[in-house]
PDB file of C-alpha atoms and ligand atoms in Angstrom:
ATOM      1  CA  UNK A1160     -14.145  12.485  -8.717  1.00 96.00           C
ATOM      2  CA  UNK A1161     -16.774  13.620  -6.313  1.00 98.00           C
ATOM      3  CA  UNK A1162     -18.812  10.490  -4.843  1.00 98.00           C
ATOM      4  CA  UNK A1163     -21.558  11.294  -1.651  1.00 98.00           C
ATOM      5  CA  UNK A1164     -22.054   8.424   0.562  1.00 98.00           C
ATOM      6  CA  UNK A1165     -25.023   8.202   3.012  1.00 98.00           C
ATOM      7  CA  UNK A1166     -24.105   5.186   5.609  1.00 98.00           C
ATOM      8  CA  UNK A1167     -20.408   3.603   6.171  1.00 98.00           C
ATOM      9  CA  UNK A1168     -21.086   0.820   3.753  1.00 98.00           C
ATOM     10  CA  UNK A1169     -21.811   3.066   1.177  1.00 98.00           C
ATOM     11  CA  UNK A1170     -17.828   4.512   2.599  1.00 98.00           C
ATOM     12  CA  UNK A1171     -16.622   0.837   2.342  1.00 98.00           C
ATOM     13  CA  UNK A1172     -17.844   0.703  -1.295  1.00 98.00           C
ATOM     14  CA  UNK A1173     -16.091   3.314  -2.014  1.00 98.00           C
ATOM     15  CA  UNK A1174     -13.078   2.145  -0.258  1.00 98.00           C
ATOM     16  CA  UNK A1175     -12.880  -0.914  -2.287  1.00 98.00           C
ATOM     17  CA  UNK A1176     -13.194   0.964  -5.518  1.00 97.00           C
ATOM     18  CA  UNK A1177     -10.311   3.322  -4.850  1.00 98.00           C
ATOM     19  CA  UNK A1178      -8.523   0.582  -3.117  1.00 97.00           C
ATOM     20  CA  UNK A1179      -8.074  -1.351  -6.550  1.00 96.00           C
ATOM     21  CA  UNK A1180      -6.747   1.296  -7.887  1.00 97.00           C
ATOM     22  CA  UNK A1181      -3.741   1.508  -5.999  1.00 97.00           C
ATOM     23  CA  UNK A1182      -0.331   1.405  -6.524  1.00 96.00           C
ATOM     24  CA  UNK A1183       2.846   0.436  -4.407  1.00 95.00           C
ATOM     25  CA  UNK A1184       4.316   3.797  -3.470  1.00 95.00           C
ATOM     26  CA  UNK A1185       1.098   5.875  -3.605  1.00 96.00           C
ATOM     27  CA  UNK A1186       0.391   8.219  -0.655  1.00 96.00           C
ATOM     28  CA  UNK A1187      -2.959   9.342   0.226  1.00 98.00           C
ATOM     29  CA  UNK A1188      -4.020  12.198   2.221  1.00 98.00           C
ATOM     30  CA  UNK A1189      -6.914  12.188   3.626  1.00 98.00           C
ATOM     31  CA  UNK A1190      -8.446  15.821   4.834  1.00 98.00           C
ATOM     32  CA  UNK A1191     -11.501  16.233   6.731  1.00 98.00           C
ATOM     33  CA  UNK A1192     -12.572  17.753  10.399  1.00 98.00           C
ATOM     34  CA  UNK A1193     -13.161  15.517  13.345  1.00 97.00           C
ATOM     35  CA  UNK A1194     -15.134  12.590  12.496  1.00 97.00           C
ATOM     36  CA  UNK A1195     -15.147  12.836   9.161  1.00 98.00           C
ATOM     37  CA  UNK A1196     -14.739   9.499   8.914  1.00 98.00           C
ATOM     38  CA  UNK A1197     -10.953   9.146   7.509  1.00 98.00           C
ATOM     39  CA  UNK A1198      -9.788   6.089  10.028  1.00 97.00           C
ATOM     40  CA  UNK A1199     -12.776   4.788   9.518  1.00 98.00           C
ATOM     41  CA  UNK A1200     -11.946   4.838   5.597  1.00 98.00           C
ATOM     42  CA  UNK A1201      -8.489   3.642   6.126  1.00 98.00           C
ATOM     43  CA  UNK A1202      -9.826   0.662   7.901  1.00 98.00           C
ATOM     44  CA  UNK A1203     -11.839  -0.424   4.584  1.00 98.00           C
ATOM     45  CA  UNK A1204      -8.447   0.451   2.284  1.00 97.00           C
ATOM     46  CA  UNK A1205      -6.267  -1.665   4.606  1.00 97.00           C
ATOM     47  CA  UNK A1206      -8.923  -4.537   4.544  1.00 97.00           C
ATOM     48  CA  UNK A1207      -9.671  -4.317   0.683  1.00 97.00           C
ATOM     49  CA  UNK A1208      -5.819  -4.373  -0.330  1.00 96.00           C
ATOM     50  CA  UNK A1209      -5.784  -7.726   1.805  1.00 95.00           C
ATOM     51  CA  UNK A1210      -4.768  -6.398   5.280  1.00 96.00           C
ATOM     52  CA  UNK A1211      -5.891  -8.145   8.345  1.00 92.00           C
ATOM     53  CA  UNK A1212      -4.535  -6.063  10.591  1.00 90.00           C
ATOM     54  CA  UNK A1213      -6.965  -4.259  12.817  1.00 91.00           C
ATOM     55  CA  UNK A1214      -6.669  -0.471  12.141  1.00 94.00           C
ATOM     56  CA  UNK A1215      -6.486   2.240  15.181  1.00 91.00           C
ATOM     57  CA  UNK A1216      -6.128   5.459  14.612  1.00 91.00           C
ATOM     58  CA  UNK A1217      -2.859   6.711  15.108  1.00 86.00           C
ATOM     59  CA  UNK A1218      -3.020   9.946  16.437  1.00 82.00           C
ATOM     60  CA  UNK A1219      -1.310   9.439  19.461  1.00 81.00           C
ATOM     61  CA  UNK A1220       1.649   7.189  18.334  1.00 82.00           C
ATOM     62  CA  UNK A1221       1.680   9.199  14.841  1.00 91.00           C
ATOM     63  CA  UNK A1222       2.549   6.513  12.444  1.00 93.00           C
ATOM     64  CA  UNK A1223       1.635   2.794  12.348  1.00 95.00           C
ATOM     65  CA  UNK A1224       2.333  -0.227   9.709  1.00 95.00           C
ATOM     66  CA  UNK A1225       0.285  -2.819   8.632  1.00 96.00           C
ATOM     67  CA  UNK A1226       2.174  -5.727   7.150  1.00 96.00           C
ATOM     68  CA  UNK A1227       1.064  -7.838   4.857  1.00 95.00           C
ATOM     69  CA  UNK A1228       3.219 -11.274   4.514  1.00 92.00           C
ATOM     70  CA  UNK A1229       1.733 -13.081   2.079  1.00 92.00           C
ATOM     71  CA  UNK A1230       3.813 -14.202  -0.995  1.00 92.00           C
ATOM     72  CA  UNK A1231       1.423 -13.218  -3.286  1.00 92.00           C
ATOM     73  CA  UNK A1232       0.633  -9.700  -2.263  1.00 93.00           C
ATOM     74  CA  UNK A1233       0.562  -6.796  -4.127  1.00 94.00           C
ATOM     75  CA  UNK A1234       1.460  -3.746  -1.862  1.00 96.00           C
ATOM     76  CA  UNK A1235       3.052  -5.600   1.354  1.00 95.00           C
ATOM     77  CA  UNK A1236       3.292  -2.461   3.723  1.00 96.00           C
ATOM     78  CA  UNK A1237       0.919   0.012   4.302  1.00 97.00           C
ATOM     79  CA  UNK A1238       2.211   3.389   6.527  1.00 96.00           C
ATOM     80  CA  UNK A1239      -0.808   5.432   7.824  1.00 97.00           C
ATOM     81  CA  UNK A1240       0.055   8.616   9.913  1.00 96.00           C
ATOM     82  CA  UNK A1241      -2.029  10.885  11.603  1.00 96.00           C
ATOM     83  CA  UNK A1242      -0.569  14.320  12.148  1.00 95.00           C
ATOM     84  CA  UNK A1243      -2.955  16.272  14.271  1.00 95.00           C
ATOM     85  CA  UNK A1244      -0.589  16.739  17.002  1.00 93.00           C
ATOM     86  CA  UNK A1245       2.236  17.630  15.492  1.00 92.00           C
ATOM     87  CA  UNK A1246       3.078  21.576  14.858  1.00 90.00           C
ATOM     88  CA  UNK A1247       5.886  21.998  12.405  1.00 92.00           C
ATOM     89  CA  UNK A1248       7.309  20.334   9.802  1.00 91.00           C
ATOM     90  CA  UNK A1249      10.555  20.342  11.573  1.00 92.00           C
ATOM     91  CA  UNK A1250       9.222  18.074  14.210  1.00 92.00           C
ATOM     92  CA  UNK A1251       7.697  15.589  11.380  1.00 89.00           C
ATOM     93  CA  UNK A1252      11.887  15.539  10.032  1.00 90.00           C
ATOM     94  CA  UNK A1253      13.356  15.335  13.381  1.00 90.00           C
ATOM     95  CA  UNK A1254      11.112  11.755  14.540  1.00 88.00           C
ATOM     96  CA  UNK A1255      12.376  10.655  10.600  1.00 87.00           C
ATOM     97  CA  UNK A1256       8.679  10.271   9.842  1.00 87.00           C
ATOM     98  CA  UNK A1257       9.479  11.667   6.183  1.00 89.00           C
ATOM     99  CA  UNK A1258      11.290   8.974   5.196  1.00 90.00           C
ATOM    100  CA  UNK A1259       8.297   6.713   4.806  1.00 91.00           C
ATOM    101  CA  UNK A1260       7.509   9.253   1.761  1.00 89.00           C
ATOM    102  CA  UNK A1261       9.946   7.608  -0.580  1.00 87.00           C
ATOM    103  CA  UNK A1262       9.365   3.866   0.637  1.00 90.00           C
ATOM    104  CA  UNK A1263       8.720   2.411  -3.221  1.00 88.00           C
ATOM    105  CA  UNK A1264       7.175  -0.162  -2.368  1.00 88.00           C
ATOM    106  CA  UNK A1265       4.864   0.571   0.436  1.00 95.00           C
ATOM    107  CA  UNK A1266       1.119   2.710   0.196  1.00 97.00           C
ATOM    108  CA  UNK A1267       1.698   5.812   2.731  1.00 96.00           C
ATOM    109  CA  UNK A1268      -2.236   6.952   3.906  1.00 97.00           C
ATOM    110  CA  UNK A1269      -2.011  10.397   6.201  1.00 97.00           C
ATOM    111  CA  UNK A1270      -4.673  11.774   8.196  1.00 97.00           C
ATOM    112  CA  UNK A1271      -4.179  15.697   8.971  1.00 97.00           C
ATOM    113  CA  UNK A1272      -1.597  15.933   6.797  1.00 96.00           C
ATOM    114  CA  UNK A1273      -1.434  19.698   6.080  1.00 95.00           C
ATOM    115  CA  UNK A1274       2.024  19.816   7.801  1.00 94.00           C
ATOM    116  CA  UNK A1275       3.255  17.744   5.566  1.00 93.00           C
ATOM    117  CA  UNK A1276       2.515  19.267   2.463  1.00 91.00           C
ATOM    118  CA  UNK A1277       5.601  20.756   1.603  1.00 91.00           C
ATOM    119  CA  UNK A1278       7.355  17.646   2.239  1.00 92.00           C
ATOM    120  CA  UNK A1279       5.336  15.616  -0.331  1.00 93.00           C
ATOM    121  CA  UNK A1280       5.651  14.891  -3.764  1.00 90.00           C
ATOM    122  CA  UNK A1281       3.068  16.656  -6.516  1.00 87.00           C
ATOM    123  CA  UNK A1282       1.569  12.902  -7.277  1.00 89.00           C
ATOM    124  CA  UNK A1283       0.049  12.400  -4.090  1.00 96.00           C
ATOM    125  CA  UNK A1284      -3.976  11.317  -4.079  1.00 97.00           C
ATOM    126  CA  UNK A1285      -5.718  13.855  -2.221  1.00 98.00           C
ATOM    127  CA  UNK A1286      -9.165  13.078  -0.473  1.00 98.00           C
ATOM    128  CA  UNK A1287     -11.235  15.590   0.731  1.00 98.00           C
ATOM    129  CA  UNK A1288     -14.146  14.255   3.435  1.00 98.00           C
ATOM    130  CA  UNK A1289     -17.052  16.785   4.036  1.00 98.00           C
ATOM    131  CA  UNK A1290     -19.711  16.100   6.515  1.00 98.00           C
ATOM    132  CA  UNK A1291     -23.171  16.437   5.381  1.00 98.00           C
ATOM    133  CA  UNK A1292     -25.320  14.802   7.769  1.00 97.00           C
ATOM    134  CA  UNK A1293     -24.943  12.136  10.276  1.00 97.00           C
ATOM    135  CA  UNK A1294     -24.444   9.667   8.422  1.00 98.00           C
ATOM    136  CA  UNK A1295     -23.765  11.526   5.082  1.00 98.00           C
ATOM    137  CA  UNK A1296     -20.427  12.286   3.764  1.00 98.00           C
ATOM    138  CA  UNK A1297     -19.068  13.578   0.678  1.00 98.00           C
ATOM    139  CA  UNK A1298     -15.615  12.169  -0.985  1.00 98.00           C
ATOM    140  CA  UNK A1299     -13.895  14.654  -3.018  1.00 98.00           C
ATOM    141  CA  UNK A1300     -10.939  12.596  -4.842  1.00 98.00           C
ATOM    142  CA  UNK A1301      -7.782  13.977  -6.302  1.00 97.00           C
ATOM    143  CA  UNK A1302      -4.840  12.306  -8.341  1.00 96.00           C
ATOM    144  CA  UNK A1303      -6.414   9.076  -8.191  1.00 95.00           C
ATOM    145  CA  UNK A1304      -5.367   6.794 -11.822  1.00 89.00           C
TER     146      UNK A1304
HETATM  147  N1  ATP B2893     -21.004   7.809   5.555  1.00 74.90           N
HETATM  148  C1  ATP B2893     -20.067   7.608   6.498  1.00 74.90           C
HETATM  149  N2  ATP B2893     -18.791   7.359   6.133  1.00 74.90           N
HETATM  150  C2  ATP B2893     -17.823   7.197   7.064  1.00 74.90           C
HETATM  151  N3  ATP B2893     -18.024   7.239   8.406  1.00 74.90           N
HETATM  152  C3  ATP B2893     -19.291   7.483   8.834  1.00 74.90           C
HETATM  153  C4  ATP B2893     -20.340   7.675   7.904  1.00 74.90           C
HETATM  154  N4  ATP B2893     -21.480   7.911   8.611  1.00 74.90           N
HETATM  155  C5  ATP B2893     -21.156   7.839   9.893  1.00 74.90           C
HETATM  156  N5  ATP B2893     -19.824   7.588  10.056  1.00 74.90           N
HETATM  157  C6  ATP B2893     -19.183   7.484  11.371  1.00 74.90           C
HETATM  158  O1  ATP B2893     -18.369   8.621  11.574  1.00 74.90           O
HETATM  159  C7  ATP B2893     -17.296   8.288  12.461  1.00 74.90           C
HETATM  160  C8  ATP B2893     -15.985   8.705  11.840  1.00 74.90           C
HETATM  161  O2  ATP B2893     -14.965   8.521  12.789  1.00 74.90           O
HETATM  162  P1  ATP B2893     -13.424   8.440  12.366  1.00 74.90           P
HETATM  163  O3  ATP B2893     -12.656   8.085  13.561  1.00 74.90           O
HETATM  164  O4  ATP B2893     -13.296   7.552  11.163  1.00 74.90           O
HETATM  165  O5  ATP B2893     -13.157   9.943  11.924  1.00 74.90           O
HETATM  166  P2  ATP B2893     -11.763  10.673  11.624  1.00 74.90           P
HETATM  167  O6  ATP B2893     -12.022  11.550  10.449  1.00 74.90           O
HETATM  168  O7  ATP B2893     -10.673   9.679  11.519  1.00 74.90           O
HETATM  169  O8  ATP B2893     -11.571  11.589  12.909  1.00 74.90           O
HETATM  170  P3  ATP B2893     -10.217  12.169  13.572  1.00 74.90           P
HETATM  171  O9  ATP B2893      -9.982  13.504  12.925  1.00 74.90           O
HETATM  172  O10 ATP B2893     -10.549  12.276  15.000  1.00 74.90           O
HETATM  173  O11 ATP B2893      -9.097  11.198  13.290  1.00 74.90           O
HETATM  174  C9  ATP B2893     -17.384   6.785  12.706  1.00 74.90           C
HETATM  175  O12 ATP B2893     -18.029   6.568  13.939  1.00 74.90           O
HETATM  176  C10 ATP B2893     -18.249   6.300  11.549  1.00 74.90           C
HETATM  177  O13 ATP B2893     -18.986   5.130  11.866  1.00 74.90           O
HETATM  178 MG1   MG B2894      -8.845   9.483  12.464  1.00 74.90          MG
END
């Protein structure tokens, strides 16, 4: 699927689209350079799967979770990484981050997650963000059911 959005609420539409098609156990990867807009996409996810934690990007404390303690929820636990910093695959193994891969019952979102890619199952839901403009992105989506 290949959907171009010209403003973030045309993103947040978006978001909730792919949002209700989620699963518990998915993991999406989210490509794009610099400001593409991926947190900024995560932040609509979390919120349209029923979130309401405030999302921050993670890139300097690599992983955060968002819990969601409702009774009633769907997915309860949402992972979302940001692996920019990191430089080998080793090091992603060594802090244990690859553990979250196989949580079955959480959604796992990553941000620069070309390190990982190895480490990942074939499933995953890739998303590809390519600036246009500046306000103009286009969503290239992978995987998704
Ligand atoms: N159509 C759009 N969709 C999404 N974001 C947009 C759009 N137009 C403008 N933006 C803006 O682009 C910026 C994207 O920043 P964001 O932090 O989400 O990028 P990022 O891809 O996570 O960057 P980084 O690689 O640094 O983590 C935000 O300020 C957002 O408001
Ligand atoms: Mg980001």
């Amino acid at each position: 699927m290949e959907v171009a959005t010209i403003s973030t609420e045309e993103t947040q539409k978006l978001a909730e689209q792919i949002a209700s098609r989620l699963c518990p156990g998915d993991i999406v990867l989210l490509e794009g350079e610099l400001g593409a807009g991926k947190t900024t996409f995560v932040r609509f996810l979390v919120q349209f799967l029923g979130f309401s934690n405030r999302v921050q990007s993670p890139t300097f404390v690599l992983a955060r979770q968002y819990i969601n303690n409702e009774p009633s929820a769907f997915i309860k636990v949402i992972n979302h990484l940001d692996l920019y910093r990191l430089s080998s695959a080793q090091e992603l193994e060594d802090l244990g981050l690859t553990e979250i891969f196989c949580q079955p019952d959480a959604i796992t979102i990553i941000e620069w997650p070309s390190i990982a890619k190895d480490l990942l199952p074939a499933n995953v839901i890739e998303i590809k963000i390519e600036v246009l403009g500046e306000t103009e992105r286009k969503f290239y989506v992978q995987n998704l059911r």
